Coordinates of C-alpha atoms in Angstrom, one line a residue:
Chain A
X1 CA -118.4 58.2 145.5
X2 CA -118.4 61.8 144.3
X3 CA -115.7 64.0 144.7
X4 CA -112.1 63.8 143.8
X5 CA -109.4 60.7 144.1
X6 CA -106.2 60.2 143.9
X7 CA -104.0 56.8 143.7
X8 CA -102.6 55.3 145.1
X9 CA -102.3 57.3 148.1
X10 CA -98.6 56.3 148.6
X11 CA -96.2 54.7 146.5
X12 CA -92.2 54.2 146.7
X13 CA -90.7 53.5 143.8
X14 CA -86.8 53.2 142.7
X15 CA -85.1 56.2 140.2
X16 CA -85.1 55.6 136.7
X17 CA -88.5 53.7 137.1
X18 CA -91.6 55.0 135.6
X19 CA -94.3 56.2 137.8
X20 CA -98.1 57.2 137.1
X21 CA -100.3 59.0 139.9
X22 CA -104.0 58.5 138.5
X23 CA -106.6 61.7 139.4
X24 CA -110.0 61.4 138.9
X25 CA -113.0 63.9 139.5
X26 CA -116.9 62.8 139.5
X27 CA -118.3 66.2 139.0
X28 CA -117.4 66.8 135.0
X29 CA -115.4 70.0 136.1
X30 CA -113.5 71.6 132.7
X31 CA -110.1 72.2 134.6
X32 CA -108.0 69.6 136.3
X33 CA -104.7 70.7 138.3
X34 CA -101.3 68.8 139.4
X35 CA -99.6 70.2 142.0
X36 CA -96.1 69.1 144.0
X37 CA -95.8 70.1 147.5
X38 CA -92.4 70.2 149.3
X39 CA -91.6 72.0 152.4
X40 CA -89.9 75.4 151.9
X41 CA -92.0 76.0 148.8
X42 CA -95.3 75.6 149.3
X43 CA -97.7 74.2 146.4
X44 CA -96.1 74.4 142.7
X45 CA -97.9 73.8 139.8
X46 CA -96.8 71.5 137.6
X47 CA -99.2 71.5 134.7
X48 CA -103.1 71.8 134.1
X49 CA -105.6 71.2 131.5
X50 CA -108.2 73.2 130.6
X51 CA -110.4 70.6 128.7
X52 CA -110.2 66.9 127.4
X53 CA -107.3 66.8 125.0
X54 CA -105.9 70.8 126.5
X55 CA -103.2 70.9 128.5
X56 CA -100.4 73.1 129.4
X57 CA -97.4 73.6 131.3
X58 CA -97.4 74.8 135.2
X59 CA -94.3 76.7 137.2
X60 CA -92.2 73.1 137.2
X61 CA -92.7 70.6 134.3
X62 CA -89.8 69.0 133.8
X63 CA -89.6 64.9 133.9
X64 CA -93.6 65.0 134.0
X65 CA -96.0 64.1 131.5
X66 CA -99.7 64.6 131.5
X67 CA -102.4 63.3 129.4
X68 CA -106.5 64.2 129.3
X69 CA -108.2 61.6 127.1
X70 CA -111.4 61.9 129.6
X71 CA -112.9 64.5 131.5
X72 CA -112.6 63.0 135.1
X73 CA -109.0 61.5 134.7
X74 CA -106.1 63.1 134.1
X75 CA -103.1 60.9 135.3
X76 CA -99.7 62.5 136.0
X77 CA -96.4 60.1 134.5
X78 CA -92.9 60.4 135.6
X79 CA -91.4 59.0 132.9
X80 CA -87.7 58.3 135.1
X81 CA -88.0 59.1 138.5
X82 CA -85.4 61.2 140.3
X83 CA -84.9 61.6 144.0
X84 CA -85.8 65.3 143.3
X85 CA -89.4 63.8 142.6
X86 CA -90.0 62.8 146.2
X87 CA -92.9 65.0 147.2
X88 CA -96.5 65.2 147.7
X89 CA -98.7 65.2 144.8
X90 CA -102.3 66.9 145.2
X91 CA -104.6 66.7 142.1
X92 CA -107.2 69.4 141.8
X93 CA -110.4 70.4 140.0
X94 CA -112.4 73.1 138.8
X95 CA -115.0 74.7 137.1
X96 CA -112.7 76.9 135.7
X97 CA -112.5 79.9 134.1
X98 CA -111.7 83.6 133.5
X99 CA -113.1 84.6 137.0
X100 CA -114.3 83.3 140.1
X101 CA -112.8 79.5 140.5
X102 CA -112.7 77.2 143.0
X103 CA -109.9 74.2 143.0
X104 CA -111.2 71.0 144.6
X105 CA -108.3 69.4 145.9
X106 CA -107.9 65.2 146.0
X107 CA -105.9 63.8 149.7
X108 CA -102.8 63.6 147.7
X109 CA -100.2 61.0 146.7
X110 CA -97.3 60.5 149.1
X111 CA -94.0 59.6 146.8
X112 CA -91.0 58.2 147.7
X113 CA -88.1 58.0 145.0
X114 CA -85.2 56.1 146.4
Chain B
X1 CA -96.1 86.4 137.4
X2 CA -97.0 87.6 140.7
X3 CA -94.8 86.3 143.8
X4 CA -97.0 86.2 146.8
X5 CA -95.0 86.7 150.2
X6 CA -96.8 85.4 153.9
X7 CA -95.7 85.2 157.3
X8 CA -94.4 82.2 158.4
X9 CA -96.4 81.5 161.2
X10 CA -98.9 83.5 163.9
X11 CA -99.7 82.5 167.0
X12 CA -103.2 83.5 168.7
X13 CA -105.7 82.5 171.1
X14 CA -109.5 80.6 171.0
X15 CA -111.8 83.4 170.5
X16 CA -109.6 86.3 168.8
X17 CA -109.8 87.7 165.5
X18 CA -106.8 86.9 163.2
X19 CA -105.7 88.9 160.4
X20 CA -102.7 87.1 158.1
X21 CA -101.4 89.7 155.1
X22 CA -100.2 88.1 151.7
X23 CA -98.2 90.8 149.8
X24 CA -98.0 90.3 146.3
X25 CA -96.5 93.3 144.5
X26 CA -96.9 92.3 141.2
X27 CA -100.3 91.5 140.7
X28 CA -101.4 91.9 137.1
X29 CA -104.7 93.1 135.9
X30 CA -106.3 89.8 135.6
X31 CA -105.4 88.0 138.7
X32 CA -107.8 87.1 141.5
X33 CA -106.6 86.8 145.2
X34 CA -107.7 83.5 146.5
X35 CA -107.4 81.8 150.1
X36 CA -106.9 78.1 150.6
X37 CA -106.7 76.0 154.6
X38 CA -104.7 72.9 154.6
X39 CA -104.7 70.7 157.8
X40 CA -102.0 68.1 158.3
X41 CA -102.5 65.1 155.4
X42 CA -104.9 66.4 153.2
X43 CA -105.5 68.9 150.3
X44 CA -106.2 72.4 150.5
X45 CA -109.4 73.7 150.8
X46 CA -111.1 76.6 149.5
X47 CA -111.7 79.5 151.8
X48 CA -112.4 82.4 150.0
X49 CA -111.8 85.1 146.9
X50 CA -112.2 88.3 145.7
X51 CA -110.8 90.6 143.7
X52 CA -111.2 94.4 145.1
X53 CA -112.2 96.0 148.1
X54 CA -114.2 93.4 150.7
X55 CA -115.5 90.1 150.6
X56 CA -117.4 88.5 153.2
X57 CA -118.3 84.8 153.9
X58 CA -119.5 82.8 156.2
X59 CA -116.0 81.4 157.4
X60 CA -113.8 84.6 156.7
X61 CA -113.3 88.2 155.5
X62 CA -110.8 89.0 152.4
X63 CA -109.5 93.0 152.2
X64 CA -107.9 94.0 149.4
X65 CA -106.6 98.0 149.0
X66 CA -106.9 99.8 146.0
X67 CA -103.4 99.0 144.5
X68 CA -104.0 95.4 145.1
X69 CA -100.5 95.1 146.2
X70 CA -101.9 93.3 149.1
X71 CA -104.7 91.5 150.7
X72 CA -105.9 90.3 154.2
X73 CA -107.4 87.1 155.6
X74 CA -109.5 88.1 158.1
X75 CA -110.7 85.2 160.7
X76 CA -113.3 86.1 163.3
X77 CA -112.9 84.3 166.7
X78 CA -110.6 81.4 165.9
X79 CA -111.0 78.1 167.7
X80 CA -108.4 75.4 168.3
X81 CA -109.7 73.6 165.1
X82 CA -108.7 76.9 163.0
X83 CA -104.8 75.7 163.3
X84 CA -103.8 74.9 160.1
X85 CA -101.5 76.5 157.2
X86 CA -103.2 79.0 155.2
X87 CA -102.1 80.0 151.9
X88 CA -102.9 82.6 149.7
X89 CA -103.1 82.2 145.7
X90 CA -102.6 84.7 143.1
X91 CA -103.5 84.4 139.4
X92 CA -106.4 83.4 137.2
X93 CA -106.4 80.8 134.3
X94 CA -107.8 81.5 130.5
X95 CA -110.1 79.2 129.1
X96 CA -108.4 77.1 126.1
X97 CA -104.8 76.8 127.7
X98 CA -102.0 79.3 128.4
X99 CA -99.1 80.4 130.3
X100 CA -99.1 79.5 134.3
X101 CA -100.4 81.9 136.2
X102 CA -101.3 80.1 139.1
X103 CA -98.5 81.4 142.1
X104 CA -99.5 79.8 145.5
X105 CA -97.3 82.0 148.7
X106 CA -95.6 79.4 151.2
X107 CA -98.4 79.6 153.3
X108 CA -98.8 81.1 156.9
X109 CA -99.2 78.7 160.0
X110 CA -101.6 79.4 162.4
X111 CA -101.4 78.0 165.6
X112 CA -104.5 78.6 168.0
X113 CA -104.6 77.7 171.8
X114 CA -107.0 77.5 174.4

């Protein structure tokens, strides 16, 4: 199917335990987005890539890891998941660019950290 | 980077014209005002952009004043299936990675009724 997928759609998991949200996007776009939303702050971003092997850091990085060894994947790790991690994780894709982009967004991943 | 501020919520009626005001004071040169709708359980979606003046769409009008300080979501005659949280995104992205400039506002729900 085309578009944009996350999984798996929900997922509880215990702290300390290592966590990987997959993202993948069927329409070759350049950029690919991670975002965390929690109530009270709206979407954050946590880090983006501009390119297959590019990424970079977003507003709140810390006890994530990212990788882009493909264009359409770029999974999202927590390498020892807190509590603090419980959100919802949207993935997001897009042409990219200077000017004029459009995110895509996936249906998000639903995390629990107990 | 540019901190966006909404209203929390709006309330308004099937049929009305809804304007919802993102002030973002410290907009820089390079950044683009962008609109995203999220309904309940799913990602945002992409509503509309610009970067001076008007823009006009099918779905919605975007003003933006000269200093850019500011910009409007304008929605012509709402309908019940127009209630959702709308955010509004400042920022643009280089190509070939840099600093996060990507700031998302808290969003602004809209709650239409018959």
């Amino acid at each position: 199917d085309a578009g944009i997928t996350q999984s798996p759609r929900y997922k509880i998991t215990e702290t300390g335990r290592q966590v990987t949200l997959m993202c993948h996007q069927t329409w070759s776009h350049s950029y690919m987005f991670w975002y965390r939303q929690d109530l009270g702050h709206g979407l954050r971003l946590i880090y983006y890539s501009a390119a297959a092997d590019i990424t970079d850091k977003g507003e709140v990085p810390d006890g994530y890891v990212v990788s882009r060894s493909k264009t359409e994947n770029f999974p999202l790790t927590l390498e020892s998941a807190t509590r603090s991690q419980t959100s919802v994780y949207f993935c997001a894709s897009s042409e990219g660019g200077a000017v004029d982009y459009e995110q895509y967004f996936g249906p998000g991943t639903r995390l629990t950290v107990t | 980077l540019a901190k966006t501020t909404q209203p929390i919520s709006m309330d308004s009626y099937e049929g009305q014209e809804v304007n919802i005001t993102c002030s973002h004071n410290n907009i820089a040169t390079n950044d683009y005002i962008t609109w995203y709708q999220q309904f309940p359980s799913q990602g945002p979606r992409f509503i509309i952009q610009g970067y001076k003046t008007k823009v006009t769409n099918e779905v919605a009008s975007l003003f933006i004043p000269a200093d850019r300080k500011s910009s409007t979501l304008s929605l012509p005659r709402v309908s019940l299936s127009d209630t959702a949280v709308y955010y509004c995104l400042v920022g643009y992205l280089p190509y070939g990675g840099a600093t996060n400039k990507l700031i998302f506002g808290t969003g602004t729900l809209l709650a239409v009724q018959p």
